XYZ file of C-alpha atoms in Angstrom:
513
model
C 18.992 -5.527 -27.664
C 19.167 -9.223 -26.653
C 17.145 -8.933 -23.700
C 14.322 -7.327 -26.094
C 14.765 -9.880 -28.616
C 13.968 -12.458 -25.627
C 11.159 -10.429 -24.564
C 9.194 -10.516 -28.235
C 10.274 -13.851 -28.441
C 8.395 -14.873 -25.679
C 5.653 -12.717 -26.267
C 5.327 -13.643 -30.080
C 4.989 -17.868 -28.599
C 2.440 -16.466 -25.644
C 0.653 -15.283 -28.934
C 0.755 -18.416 -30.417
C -0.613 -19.963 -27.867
C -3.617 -18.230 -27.440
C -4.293 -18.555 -30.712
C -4.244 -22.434 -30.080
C -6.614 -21.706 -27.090
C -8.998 -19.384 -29.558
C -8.881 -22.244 -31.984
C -10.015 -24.828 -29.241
C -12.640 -23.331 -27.892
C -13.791 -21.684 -31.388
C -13.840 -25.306 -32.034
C -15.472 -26.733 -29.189
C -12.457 -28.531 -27.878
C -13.161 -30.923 -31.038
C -9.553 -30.038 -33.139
C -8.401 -32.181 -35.074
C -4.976 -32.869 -36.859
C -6.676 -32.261 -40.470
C -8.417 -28.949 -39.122
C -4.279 -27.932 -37.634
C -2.770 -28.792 -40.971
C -5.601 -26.423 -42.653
C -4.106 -23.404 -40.361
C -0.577 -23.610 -40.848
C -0.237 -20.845 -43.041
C -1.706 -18.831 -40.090
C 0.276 -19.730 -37.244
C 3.341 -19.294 -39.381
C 2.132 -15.836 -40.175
C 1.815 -15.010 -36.121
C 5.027 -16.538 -35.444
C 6.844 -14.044 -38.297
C 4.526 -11.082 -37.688
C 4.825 -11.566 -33.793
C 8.772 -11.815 -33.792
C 8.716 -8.584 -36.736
C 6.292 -6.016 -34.430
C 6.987 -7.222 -31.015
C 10.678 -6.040 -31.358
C 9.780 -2.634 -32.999
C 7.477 -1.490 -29.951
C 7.999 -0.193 -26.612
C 5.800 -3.515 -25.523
C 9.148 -5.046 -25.297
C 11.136 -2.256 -23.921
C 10.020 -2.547 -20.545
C 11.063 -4.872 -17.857
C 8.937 -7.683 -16.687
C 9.665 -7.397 -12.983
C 8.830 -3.446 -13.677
C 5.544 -4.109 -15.177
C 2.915 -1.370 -14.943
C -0.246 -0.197 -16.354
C 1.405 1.498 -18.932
C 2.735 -1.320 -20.196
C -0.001 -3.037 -20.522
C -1.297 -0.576 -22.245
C 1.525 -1.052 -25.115
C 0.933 -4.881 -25.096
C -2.679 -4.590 -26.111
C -1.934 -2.113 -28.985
C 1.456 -4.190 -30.108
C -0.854 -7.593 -30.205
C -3.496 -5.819 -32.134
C -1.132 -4.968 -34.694
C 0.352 -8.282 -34.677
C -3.357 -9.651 -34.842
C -4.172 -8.147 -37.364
C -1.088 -8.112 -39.734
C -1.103 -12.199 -39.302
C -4.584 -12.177 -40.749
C -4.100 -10.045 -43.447
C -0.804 -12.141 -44.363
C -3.546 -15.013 -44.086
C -5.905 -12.928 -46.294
C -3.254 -12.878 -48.949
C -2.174 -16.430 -48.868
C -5.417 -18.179 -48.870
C -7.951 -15.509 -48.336
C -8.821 -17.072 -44.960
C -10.595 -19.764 -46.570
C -9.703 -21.728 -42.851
C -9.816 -19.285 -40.545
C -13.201 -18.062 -39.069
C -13.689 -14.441 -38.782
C -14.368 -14.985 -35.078
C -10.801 -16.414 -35.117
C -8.740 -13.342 -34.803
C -11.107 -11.542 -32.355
C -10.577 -14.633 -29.619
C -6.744 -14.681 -30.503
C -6.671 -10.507 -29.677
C -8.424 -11.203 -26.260
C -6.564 -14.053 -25.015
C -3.340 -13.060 -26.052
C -3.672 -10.111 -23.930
C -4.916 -11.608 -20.892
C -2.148 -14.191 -21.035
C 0.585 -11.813 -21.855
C -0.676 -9.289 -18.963
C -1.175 -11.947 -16.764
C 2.673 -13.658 -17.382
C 3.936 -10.250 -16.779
C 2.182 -10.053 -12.995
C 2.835 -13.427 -12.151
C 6.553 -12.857 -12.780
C 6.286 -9.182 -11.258
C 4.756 -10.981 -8.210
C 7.172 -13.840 -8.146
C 9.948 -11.312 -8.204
C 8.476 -9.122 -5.329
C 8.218 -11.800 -2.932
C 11.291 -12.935 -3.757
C 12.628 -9.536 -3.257
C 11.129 -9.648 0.417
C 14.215 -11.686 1.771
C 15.047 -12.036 5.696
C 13.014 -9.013 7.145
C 14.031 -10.365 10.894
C 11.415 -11.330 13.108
C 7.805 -10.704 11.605
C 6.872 -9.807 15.154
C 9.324 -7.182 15.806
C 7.817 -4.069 16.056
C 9.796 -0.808 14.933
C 8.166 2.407 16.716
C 7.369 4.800 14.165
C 9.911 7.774 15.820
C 12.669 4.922 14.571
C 11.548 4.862 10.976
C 13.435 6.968 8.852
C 11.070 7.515 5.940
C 13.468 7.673 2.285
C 12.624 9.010 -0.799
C 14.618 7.250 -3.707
C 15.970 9.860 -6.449
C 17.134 7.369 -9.727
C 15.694 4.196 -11.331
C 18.823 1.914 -12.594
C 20.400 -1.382 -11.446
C 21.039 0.836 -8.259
C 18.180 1.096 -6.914
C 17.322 -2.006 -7.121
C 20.266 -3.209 -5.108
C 19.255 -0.485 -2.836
C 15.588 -1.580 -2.521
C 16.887 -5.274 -1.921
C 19.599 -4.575 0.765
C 16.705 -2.334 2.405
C 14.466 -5.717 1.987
C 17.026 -7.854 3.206
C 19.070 -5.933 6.065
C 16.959 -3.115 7.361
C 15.164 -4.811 9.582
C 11.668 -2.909 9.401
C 13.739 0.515 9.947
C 13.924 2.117 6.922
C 10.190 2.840 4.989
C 10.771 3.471 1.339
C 8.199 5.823 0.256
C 8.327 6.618 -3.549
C 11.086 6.874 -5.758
C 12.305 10.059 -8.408
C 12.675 8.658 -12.071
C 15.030 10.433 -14.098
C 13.097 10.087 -17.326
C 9.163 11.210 -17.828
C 8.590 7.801 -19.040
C 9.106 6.417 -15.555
C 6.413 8.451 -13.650
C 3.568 6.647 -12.762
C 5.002 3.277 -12.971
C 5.830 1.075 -10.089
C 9.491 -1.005 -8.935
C 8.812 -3.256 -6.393
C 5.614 -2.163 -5.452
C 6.836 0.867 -5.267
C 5.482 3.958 -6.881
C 7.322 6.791 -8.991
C 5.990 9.797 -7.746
C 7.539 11.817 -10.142
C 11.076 13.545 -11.252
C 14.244 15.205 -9.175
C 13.009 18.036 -11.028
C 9.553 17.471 -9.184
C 10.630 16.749 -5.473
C 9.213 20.068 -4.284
C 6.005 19.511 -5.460
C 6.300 15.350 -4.127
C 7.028 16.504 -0.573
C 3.658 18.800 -0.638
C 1.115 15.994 -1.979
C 3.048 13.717 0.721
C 2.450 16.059 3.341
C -1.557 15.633 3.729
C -1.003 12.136 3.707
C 0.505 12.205 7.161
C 4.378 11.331 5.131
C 7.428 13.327 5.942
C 10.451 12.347 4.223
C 13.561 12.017 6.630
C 16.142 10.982 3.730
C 16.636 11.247 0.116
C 18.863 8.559 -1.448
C 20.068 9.379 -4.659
C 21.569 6.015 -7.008
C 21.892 8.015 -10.311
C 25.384 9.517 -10.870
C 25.941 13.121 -9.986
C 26.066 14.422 -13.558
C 22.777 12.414 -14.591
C 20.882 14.966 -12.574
C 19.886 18.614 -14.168
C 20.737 21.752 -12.154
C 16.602 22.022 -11.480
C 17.268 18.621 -9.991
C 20.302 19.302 -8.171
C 18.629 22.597 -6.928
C 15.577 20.682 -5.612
C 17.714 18.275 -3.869
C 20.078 21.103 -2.167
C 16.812 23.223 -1.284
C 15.262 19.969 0.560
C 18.093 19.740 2.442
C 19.147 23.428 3.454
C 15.025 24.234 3.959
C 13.127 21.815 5.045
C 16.236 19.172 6.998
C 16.390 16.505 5.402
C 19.338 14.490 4.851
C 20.702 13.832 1.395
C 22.592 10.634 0.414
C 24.525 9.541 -2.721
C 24.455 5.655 -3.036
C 28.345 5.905 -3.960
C 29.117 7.946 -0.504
C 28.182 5.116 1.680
C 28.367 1.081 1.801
C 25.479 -0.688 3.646
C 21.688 0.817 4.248
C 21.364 0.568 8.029
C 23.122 3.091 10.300
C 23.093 2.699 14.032
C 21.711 6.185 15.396
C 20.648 6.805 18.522
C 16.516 6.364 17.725
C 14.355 9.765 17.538
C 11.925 10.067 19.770
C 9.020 12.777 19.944
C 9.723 16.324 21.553
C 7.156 15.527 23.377
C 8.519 11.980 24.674
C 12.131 13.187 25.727
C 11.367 14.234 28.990
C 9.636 10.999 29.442
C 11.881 8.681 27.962
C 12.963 7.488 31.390
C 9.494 6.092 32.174
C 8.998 4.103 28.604
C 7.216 1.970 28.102
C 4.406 3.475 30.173
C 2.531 0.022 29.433
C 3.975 -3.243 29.278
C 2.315 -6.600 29.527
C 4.329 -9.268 31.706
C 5.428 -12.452 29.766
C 2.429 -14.669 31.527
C -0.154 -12.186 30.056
C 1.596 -12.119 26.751
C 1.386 -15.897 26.566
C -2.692 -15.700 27.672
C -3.239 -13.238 24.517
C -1.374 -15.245 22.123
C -3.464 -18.334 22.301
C -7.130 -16.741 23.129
C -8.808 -18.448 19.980
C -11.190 -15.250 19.390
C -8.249 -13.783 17.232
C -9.167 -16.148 14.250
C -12.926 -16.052 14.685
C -12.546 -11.818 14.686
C -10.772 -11.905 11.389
C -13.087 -14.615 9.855
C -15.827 -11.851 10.937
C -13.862 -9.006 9.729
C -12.949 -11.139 6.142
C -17.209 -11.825 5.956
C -18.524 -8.383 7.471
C -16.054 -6.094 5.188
C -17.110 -8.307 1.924
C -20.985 -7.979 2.409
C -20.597 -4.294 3.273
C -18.135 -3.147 0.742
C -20.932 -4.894 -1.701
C -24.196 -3.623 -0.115
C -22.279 0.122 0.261
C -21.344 0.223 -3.159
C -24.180 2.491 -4.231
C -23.304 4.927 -1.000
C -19.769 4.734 -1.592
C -20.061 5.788 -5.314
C -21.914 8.623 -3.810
C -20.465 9.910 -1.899
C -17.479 9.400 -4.399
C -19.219 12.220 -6.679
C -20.526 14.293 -4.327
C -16.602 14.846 -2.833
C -15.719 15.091 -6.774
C -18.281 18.209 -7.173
C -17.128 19.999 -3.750
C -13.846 19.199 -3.107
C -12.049 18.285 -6.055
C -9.916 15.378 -7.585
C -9.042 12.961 -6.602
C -11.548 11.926 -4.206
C -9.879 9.621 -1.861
C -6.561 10.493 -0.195
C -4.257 7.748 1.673
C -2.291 8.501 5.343
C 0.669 5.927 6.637
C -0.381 4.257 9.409
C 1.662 1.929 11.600
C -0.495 -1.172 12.088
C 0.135 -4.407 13.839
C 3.260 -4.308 15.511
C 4.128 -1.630 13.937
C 4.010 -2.627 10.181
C 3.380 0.530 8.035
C 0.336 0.637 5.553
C -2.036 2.960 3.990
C -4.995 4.058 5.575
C -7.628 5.119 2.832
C -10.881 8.105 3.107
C -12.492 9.662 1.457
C -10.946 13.450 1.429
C -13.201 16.587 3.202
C -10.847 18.818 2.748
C -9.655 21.025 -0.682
C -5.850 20.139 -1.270
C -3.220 22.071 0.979
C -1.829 24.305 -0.986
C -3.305 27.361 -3.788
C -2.021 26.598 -7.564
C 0.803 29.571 -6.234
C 2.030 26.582 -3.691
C 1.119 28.793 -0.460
C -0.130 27.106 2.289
C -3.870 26.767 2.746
C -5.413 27.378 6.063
C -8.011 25.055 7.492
C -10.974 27.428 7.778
C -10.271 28.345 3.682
C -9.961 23.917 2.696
C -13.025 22.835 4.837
C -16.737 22.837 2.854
C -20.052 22.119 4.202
C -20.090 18.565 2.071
C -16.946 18.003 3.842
C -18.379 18.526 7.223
C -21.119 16.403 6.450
C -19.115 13.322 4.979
C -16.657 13.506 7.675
C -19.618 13.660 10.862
C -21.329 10.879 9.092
C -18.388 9.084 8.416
C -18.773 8.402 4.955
C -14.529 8.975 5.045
C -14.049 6.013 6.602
C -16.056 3.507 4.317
C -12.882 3.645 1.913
C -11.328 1.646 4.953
C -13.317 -1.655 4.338
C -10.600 -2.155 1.535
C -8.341 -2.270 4.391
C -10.291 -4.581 7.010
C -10.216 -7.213 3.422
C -6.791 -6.496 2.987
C -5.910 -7.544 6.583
C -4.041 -3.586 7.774
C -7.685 -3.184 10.059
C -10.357 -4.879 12.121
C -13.938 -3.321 12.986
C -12.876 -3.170 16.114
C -9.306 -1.951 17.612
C -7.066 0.781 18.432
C -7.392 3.647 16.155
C -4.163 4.039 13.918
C -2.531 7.311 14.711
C 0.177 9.002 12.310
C 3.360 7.774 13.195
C 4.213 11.550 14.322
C 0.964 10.652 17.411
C 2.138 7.134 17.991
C 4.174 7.829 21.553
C 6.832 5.432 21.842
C 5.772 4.642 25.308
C 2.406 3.433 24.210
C 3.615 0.566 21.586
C 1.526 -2.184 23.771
C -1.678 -0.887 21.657
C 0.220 -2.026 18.536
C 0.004 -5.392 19.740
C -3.446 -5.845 17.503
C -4.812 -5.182 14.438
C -6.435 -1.222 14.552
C -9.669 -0.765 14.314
C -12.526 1.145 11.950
C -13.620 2.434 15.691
C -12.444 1.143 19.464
C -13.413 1.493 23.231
C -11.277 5.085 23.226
C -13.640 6.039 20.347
C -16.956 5.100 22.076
C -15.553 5.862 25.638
C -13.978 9.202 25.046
C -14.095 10.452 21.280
C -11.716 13.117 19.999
C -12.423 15.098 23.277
C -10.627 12.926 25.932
C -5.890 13.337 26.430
C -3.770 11.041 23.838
C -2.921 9.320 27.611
C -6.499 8.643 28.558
C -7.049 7.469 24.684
C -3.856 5.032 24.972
C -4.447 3.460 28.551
C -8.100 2.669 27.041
C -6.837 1.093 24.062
C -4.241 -1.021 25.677
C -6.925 -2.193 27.885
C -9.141 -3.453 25.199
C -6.305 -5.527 23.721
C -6.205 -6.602 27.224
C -9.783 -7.287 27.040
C -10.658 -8.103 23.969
C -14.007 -10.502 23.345
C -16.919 -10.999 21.197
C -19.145 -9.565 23.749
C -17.019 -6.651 24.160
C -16.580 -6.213 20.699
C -20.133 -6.294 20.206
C -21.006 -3.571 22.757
C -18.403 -1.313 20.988
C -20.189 -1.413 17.774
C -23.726 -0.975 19.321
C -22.247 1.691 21.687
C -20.355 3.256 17.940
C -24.256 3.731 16.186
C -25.463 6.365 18.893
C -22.243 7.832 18.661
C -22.647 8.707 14.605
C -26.318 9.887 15.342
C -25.968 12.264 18.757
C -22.299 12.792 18.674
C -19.846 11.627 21.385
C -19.889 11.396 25.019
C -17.115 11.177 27.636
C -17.247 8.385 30.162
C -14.788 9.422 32.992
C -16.034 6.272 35.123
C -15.174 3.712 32.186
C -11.541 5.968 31.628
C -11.059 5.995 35.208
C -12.051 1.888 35.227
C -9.502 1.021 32.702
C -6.568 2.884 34.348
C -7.005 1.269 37.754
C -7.226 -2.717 35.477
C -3.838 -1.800 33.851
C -2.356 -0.901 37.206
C -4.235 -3.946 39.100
C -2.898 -5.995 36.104
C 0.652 -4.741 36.465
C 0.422 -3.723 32.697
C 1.010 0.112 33.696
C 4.615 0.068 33.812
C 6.783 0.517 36.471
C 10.037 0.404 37.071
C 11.171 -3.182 37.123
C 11.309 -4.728 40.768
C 13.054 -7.845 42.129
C 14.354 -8.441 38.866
C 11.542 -8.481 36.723
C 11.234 -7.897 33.521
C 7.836 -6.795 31.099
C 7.731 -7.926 27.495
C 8.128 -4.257 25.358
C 7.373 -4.446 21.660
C 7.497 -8.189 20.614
C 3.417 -9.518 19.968
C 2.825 -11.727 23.164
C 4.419 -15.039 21.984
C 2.964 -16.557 18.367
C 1.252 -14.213 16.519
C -2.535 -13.464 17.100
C -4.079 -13.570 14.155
C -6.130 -10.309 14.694
């Protein structure tokens, strides 16, 4: 109850002061003491009315640091009420002889926008204070030794959780979403971090997280074992018996990180001997780091992605209602990517395909989700426009490695993490989706070998042809880059007289590309 109190208390004087700001710029920034004396009366009537209403809604239930749009939502309607309470306690007093009727309008806006914008700023403040030591910022952890958790519980727990994850893990454990145990909790974010929905739920949260290239590897429960419902506790048992993953209780286990041998691909075990297949030696490392075309690329990227994202707009909204009409709701879908060095973020499209699974949950096959429109958006790449958010954002470049799900990135092939990926790259323009995940990887480790203005340019003049006629294989330019990395010494071998081949760490400082 204190905590609330403090909460309308400090809304109820962010109120008062936008109605100071209302009254100055009513005013014309020409206030004077004789025109503040005149609206007393008012401001006393926010200040009671504002510590009376605040208190009595959920505006001052939630948690700053847990701020979400729903929220805000319940701020705007408490503050009208308060608004508009305070003037009719004016109304009564003096009739509102002093206050113009524009008055109360400008106090309702700017309260808002300052009250909103208090709670982000501290929501922000508090996630990047929640950051803490995340190691080296260059490390990169393959995505075969992420283990991908699924929270279940929202309490002083999970917070401590999400902190020592933050603080200790090191890049190795990728929280996904967390499980409220209330309906009030879905849809709202802790940490950046979404609630996807309820314990109840988790069979339908590991289906939409399927498409989106997300397989959960642990669920870690911080709510008591009697605070879940035996639909919860069912979910949670049939996650773990059919579909393997592991389930945690908070109160079973001290510390977040456990040292397990790492998990690499089926495909990679055989191989594991040979990793890394390419490796750049500590000289060539050093050479990449300070090539100065890193910042001028993502100056170009920052410029490029701005105009585009404005001069698409019209397309994008488009093709936005044209997926809406043939393929459903919602029309973009998201995919985790590992980025540079290995940093996880969301790729967005637009989607081309109808959603997975029927409304009876059985699983769709790809001939029955695919339409025409889809075809079309996807050959055209209309998808991929969705991804000059990212190129602003700083997860992409123009140019660069494609980012593969984590489930395609081989963990002998971690040298192509070394860069920002790419909307397209020299794999795309070389080979396409035709040419071996090896030939793909040995060209896109030597383009961040390579990488230039002029060879950035050719990709993108190469990449228009390639939309209109479709792509072409060029087994001379494959064949090319495999004999560079071996001339280079960047196809890995084993180590000789001693020698030793930087692995995963981003060649020296980090290039800013």
């Amino acid at each position: 109850m204190f905590k609330r109190l403090c909460s309308a208390a400090a809304d109820t004087l962010l109120l008062l002061f936008a109605t100071l700001v209302a009254l100055v710029l009513r005013e014309n920034f020409q206030v004077t003491s004789e025109r503040l004396s005149e609206l007393v009366p008012h401001f006393c009537a926010v200040a009671i009315v504002g510590l009376c209403v605040y208190p009595l809604t959920p505006a001052s239930q939630a948690i700053w640091r847990f701020s979400a749009l729903p929220d805000y939502r319940n701020i705007a309607i408490a503050t009208a009420i308060a608004v508009i309470l305070a003037t009719a306690a004016t109304f009564v007093w003096d009739r509102l002889i002093h206050v113009a009727r524009s008055l109360p309008i400008l106090q309702f806006v700017f309260a808002v926008v300052i009250q909103i914008g208090a709670r982000m700023l501290f929501r922000t403040w508090r996630t990047y204070k929640s950051k803490g030591a995340r190691g080296s910022p260059h490390r990169v952890v393959p995505p075969s030794e992420q283990t991908s958790v699924l929270v279940v519980g929202l309490n002083r727990l999970t917070e401590v959780y999400l902190q020592s994850v933050a603080d200790l893990a090191g890049g190795q454990i990728a929280v996904v979403g967390l499980l409220g145990t209330q309906d009030r909790h879905v849809g709202r974010r802790v940490a950046a971090i979404p609630v996807l929905g309820r314990p109840e739920d988790l069979g339908a949260v590991l289906r939409d997280l399927e498409p989106h290239g997300t397989r959960i590897d642990r669920l870690v429960v911080t709510c008591a074992r009697h605070q879940l419902s035996a639909s919860g506790a069912a979910a949670l048992n049939d996650a773990a018996r059919n579909r393997g993953v592991e389930v945690q209780f908070f109160d079973d286990f001290v510390g977040v990180v456990r040292r397990e041998p790492a998990r690499l691909p089926v495909r990679s075990m055989t191989e594991a001997a040979d990793a890394p297949r390419f490796a750049f030696e500590s000289s060539v490392s050093t050479g990449l780091a300070k090539q100065r075309y890193w910042a001028v690329k993502r100056a170009l990227d920052v410029v490029l992605s701005a105009a585009l994202l404005i001069l698409l707009l019209p397309v994008m909204v488009m093709t936005a209602l044209v997926t809406a009409v043939a393929v459903g709701f919602p029309v973009a879908f998201w995919q985790v990517r590992p980025g540079m060095h290995g940093r996880s973020f969301k790729l967005y499209k637009f989607r081309t395909m109808r959603p997975a699974f029927d409304s009876d949950g059985r699983r769709l096959a790809d001939h029955e989700r695919v339409s025409a429109v889809g075809n079309f958006v996807r050959h055209t790449r209309l998808d991929e426009l969705p991804q000059l958010i990212n190129i602003v954002a700083g997860h992409m470049s123009f140019i660069g490695p494609r980012p593969l799900l984590p489930r395609d990135q081989d963990t002998r092939d971690q040298a192509r993490l070394l860069v920002r990926p790419g909307l397209t790259g020299w794999a795309q323009v070389v080979g396409g989706r035709a040419v071996s995940a090896d030939d793909k990887a040995a060209l896109d480790v030597w383009y961040v070998k390579n990488a230039s203005l002029l060879l950035d340019l050719t990709i993108a003049l190469r990449t228009i042809p390639m939309i209109l006629f479709g792509e072409t294989i060029d087994r001379d330019k494959i064949s090319q880059a495999w004999a560079d990395l071996l001339d280079a010494g960047i196809l890995a071998r084993p180590a000789r007289d001693g020698g030793t081949a930087t692995r995963l760490e981003a060649p020296g400082a980090s290039p800013g590309v």
